[in-house]
Each structure stands twice: as C-alpha cells, then as structure tokens.
DNA sequence: CAGTGAGCGAGCTTCCGCTTGACTT
C-alpha cells in the first residue's frame, strides 16, 4: 500500500474514498514545523539559516507517520498546490527523513476522482524553488515582526506588535479616520420636475434636471484616498436662494418631449464564492462576523449527519482564492438548473470566471455545494439556522453563476423646456432613466440583487416624442455629500485582499489581532483607531514607512515569484528587506519613549476629588486618579466606555443563603444579580430584562 | 459560539500562514 499525505483530515477522508483499498491516506493538520515562538530562530549572520522546531500539535501525527512509513515504496505528498503546500510537503520529508527517491509530489485543483487519478499518473519531485519562496516569505515575516515588535515594547508599551499584514490593516483604519475628519460635506440640490402629458386628466412623469443648455448640472468629484479612489456625484446647485430663483424661471418655460430612447440591458450573475467574498456577503446579508462565517463554513465542510446516513461534507473547501469550478460540478449544476427552472434559465455557454485576486495561488476550487441536488430546503431540518443560512447563500450563488443573464428594458425620456422669462440659459433638459425587468434569469434564484441597488420599476409610461407636456410643479431635493464610510470587518478584508495582503486562512485572524492589541475598536460594527493605534501607526509611518506601504506585500510577492522560478536566491529577497529594516531601526533607536496621552474626564475621584483620567492598561481602558501616586484610586470601565454604576441593593433574597441580592454590572456593562454575602456565597443570576440587552 | 460575571493596572511580550478542536476569555 502506498502512502498519501495531505494537510486536512477532511481532505484525507475524501481522497481515501476515491482511492480505495490500495492507498493509505494521512493528514498533517497543517504545518508540522515552524520557527520557535520564543526567540528569533533565524541566524542572520549565517545567510538567514532558519531554526525549525516541530509544533506541539504535530508530535503525535509525526510519531504515527513514522510507524507506518516503513516499507512504503512510494510516498505521495498531496498537500495543496501552492507555496505553503509545497513547504509542508518538504517539512514532512525532512522530519520523517523520507529519501528523495521515495517522495513523490502530486497536485490537483479539485478533489474529484478524475483529478486525483490524473495527478497520480503525473507525480513529480519536490520543487525546492517553491519551498525556498515559502522560506523567504516566512523568514521575512519573522524578521519584520520580531524586530519591530520589541522596538515598540521599548518605545511605547510591552506586548505590542507590528507586522507586514497587521500594521497595514491598522494603517487603513487610521488613514480612513483622517479622510473622514478632513472631508467637508457639501449640501447640494437636485431639481425635480413633475410633468403631465396625454389626455386629461393625463399621465405623470417625474424627471430630474439634467442639463442647462449644453452644460450638465451634475459633476463627479474624485478623491485619491490612501487605499481607494473615492468618487462622489453632486450637482452644481449649492445655494438655496439661487435654487429657488432657478425654479421660478424654470416654471415659466414651455416643455415638450425631446427624446424617448429604449434599449435593452443585461446583467450577468456574480461568480461563485471565494473566502473573502463569502465573508463580505455573510456580513452584509446575515450579519455574521468573518470569524463566525468561517466557523460555520468549517462545520459545513467537515460534514453534517443527514438522517441515518454518515456525515457528509456539504461544501468544498472554504479557504480559497479561486473561482475555478470542477467541470463535473458545472455539469451537474447545469443539469439541475435545466430540470428545476427550464433550459431558458441556463446561460447559453458554460460560464468560466477569472480569478481577479492579486497574488491568488488557486490551490482549491471556489466554495460550492458538493452536490447541488442537496437543495437547502430539503436538508434544512438537519442544519442549525445559521448553517442553513450560510449553506443557502453558497448553494444559491453557485447555481446562479451558471444561469442566464437578467435582461432589462431601459428607457430614457428627455423633456426640454424653452422660452423662459429670465435666466441665462435658453434650454433646460429634464431626464428620466428607468428600467424594467424583462427576463429574470439568475435573479430568479439570486434575489440579493435587489438589495444591491438593482431596483426594478413597474411599467414606465412612455410619452410620444415631440409631444407637448405641461409642467405641473418643480421642487428642490436637498442632499449632502457623504464622507467615505468607516471600514467594517468585511470591507477591511476586502481592501487588504485587493492589495494582495493576507491569505484566505488569515483574513479573520488579522481582524482579531488588531482588536486584541487594542489598536482599533469596533463600535456598531465599524472600525475606529484607538489612541494607541494612532500613536503606533505614526511611529511606523515615520520610521518604517516601507513596511506599512500598501505596495510592500505586492513587491515581496513579485520577488518571491522570481525565487519560485529559480531566477534569484531566496536569501537575496530576505537581505534586501532586512537591510533597510536594520538601517531604520538604528536610525530610530534613540527616539524618545512615547506615551498614549491619558484623557482627562469630567468625572472626579470619589476618594480625593481630583479629576479622573482615562488610561489604557493591560486589560483595556480604566479610570485612574490624576493624583497618582498620592491617590491610587482606579475604577473599571465597561465596554461602552462608562464606569459601571455602584452595586444596588434589591428586595430579592438569595435562594442559596437568604442574604439580599445586589444588582451589579459586569465588564460589558450588563447588569446581573449577585449575592451580597460574596465571597462567602457566590450565587449569581442573570437579569432577563430587555433593557439590559444592548443588542 | 453560549453564558459568564465581582479584581487586577509596569517584567519576559512579538510575526504570517497552514490546520482543527479545546475550553474558559
């Protein structure tokens, strides 16, 4: 029996099923070796030679692999077809001392019988260049992270961290906050005309002022923000009085229909899900955090017991950057569409999507149902409500991706006014732009399109061209330009991904890290930087700009590709990054220690009457007396930034010891009942009061 | 995740990327 090694136990099961009796399949559970956590683990003097240690969790699996290794003529390393997968395979051969002539590398993009069998027909040797590209990536990240973090411990506070990915994530949030602060909102007016045409009583049409003579009234402004180009459209009417005068002039004109244009429009379905897109949609439509989405997706991937049958994996792998779909799955999806909806709902040709993600490694398929015939409703009773909702999203999105386009009829009506008394223009064009759905296509299934601003109108009335219309009324609608929105978890991930920063397996953890370090806070699901975040970001931008540059990762990836292609040694890539890093470190080594300025609050110290300060400590913000160290008073702050109210006596008695119960508040600001005999009696009970539930 | 929970407030911290359970925040 030959041995096949993969990295995921679920992949192990699927492959074992496909390969049958002749192969023994085992999984590594991810990486098995890494640099040590407690020290640098890289010998910079000796060409960056790494010190690898076996991960604790891998000890057992390695011991087992060693046992079953003997007398295997061939060992197939079937880890993912990407940089990390190649490295895992290499570490396995190193740790298990597998001889080169024994080790065969096989790769595939989909876990289907034809793909796996084809892979076994074409085994190859380990690609040491690709392994070296991974080593360069790993060592570079270690050097950046483990050199910058201690610098921050010395200059700001212990326990802080910095890194190629997290520090850019924080910077995005900081820069956005500046962009919002500097944005000057502008009031502007849109002028609406209500026109009547046809036989009395007539039909009504509502159109917006579009042009005065040849000049359009709307214009677009574009802001070059840190990570994105921000565009806003507004009209040139900003003065309320002038708008009122304009309306007076407009109402003196004679109006007629100058253009009626009808043309077809269409919209294509979105591609099947990749990790980041699933996280975004689950946040938008289901209000799941990326972390939650990944945890539920993991359950769907690992498998659910559907009745008496054994566990069955409902979706393909959920950490992917590829929109590729197995031909078999496309075929069964298309058959399902034709059967359930009719062949008119099928796209004319098979839709092939292109992966747009920068630096995508495309080791897996898109996220899709493993069997489209398991429609969400039919298995609903076996799923938790959350599993059901996420599965439904994935299933629907996949099927929609092979469905026909939605088609529309677009209508543009222009009404021109002339013969005005007063005003410095001779014609004014009002315009109505509407569309009606002709054929739903994929939108029959993918109903999210409506929420994406795809508003359909009922039948729009069509006046005849050149017919006269009467102006019934004009009005000015006031609008204000909006600053760019703060990031939420999903949009932050989207932006990082657009710049090739982070990987599907790290998107959710990145968010957790920057919150854990207290660089940023989530309030009402929006990110804001903390004072600490602002301070650390300032230091990094000032002294280590090249690291927190949006292009840093992109440049690194380009170099790593050259390593993978054998065009340059991996040590050169590391050296070229480490040199400026060390120079910056030595230049910044004598900068003054920075402090997060404590905020003076309006509250007074109950002990000595001095003002209280809001300070950041190891466990978050707390209130401290400004007379420290003479007065050592401190108080906790709950998660909404307020000190908790003092405990309150209630009329209720403790069911355990009979002492009166106190109403207290926990660290989140939530009230609960606790025994006043604490710590002798530790009874507590939740208050099931709607008032205390902030969500 | 669900449900806990009450204080602590300058000493051994930290990176990114693969993978799952463990388990008390």
Tab-separated table of C-alpha atoms (C1' of nucleotides) in Angstrom, chain A residues 8 31 137-138 142 159 161 164-166 317 319 503 505-506 619-620 636 678 684 686, chain B residues 1-21:
chain	number	residue	atom	x	y	z
A	8	UNK	CA	-6.586	18.346	6.137
A	31	UNK	CA	2.161	22.867	9.137
A	137	UNK	CA	8.217	34.650	2.992
A	138	UNK	CA	8.289	33.023	6.416
A	142	UNK	CA	9.562	36.737	11.211
A	159	UNK	CA	3.248	43.379	24.480
A	161	UNK	CA	3.186	44.025	17.911
A	164	UNK	CA	3.736	43.150	7.355
A	165	UNK	CA	-0.006	42.463	7.404
A	166	UNK	CA	-1.425	43.707	10.702
A	317	UNK	CA	-13.019	23.849	0.979
A	319	UNK	CA	-10.384	28.845	2.438
A	503	UNK	CA	-4.491	34.996	2.732
A	505	UNK	CA	-6.804	31.477	6.133
A	506	UNK	CA	-5.672	34.682	7.842
A	619	UNK	CA	-6.712	44.769	30.152
A	620	UNK	CA	-8.085	47.761	28.357
A	636	UNK	CA	-13.152	49.789	35.757
A	678	UNK	CA	-19.864	37.472	48.342
A	684	UNK	CA	-25.291	34.909	40.670
A	686	UNK	CA	-28.813	36.873	35.003
B	1	DC	C1'	-20.409	30.101	19.611
B	2	DA	C1'	-23.033	30.384	24.935
B	3	DG	C1'	-23.082	32.240	29.025
B	4	DT	C1'	-20.195	34.201	32.227
B	5	DG	C1'	-19.950	37.729	35.850
B	6	DA	C1'	-17.372	40.773	41.160
B	7	DG	C1'	-10.359	42.432	40.732
B	8	DC	C1'	-6.209	43.179	38.704
B	9	DG	C1'	-3.426	48.301	36.458
B	10	DA	C1'	4.897	48.464	34.524
B	11	DG	C1'	8.525	42.338	33.770
B	12	DC	C1'	9.605	38.261	29.537
B	13	DT	C1'	5.785	40.184	25.441
B	14	DT	C1'	6.076	39.617	19.226
B	15	DC	C1'	5.375	37.813	13.119
B	16	DC	C1'	2.326	35.174	8.973
B	17	DG	C1'	0.334	31.083	7.301
B	18	DC	C1'	-1.260	26.108	7.280
B	19	DT	C1'	-4.822	23.195	10.060
B	20	DT	C1'	-8.529	21.860	13.920
B	21	DG	C1'	-10.501	21.125	18.175
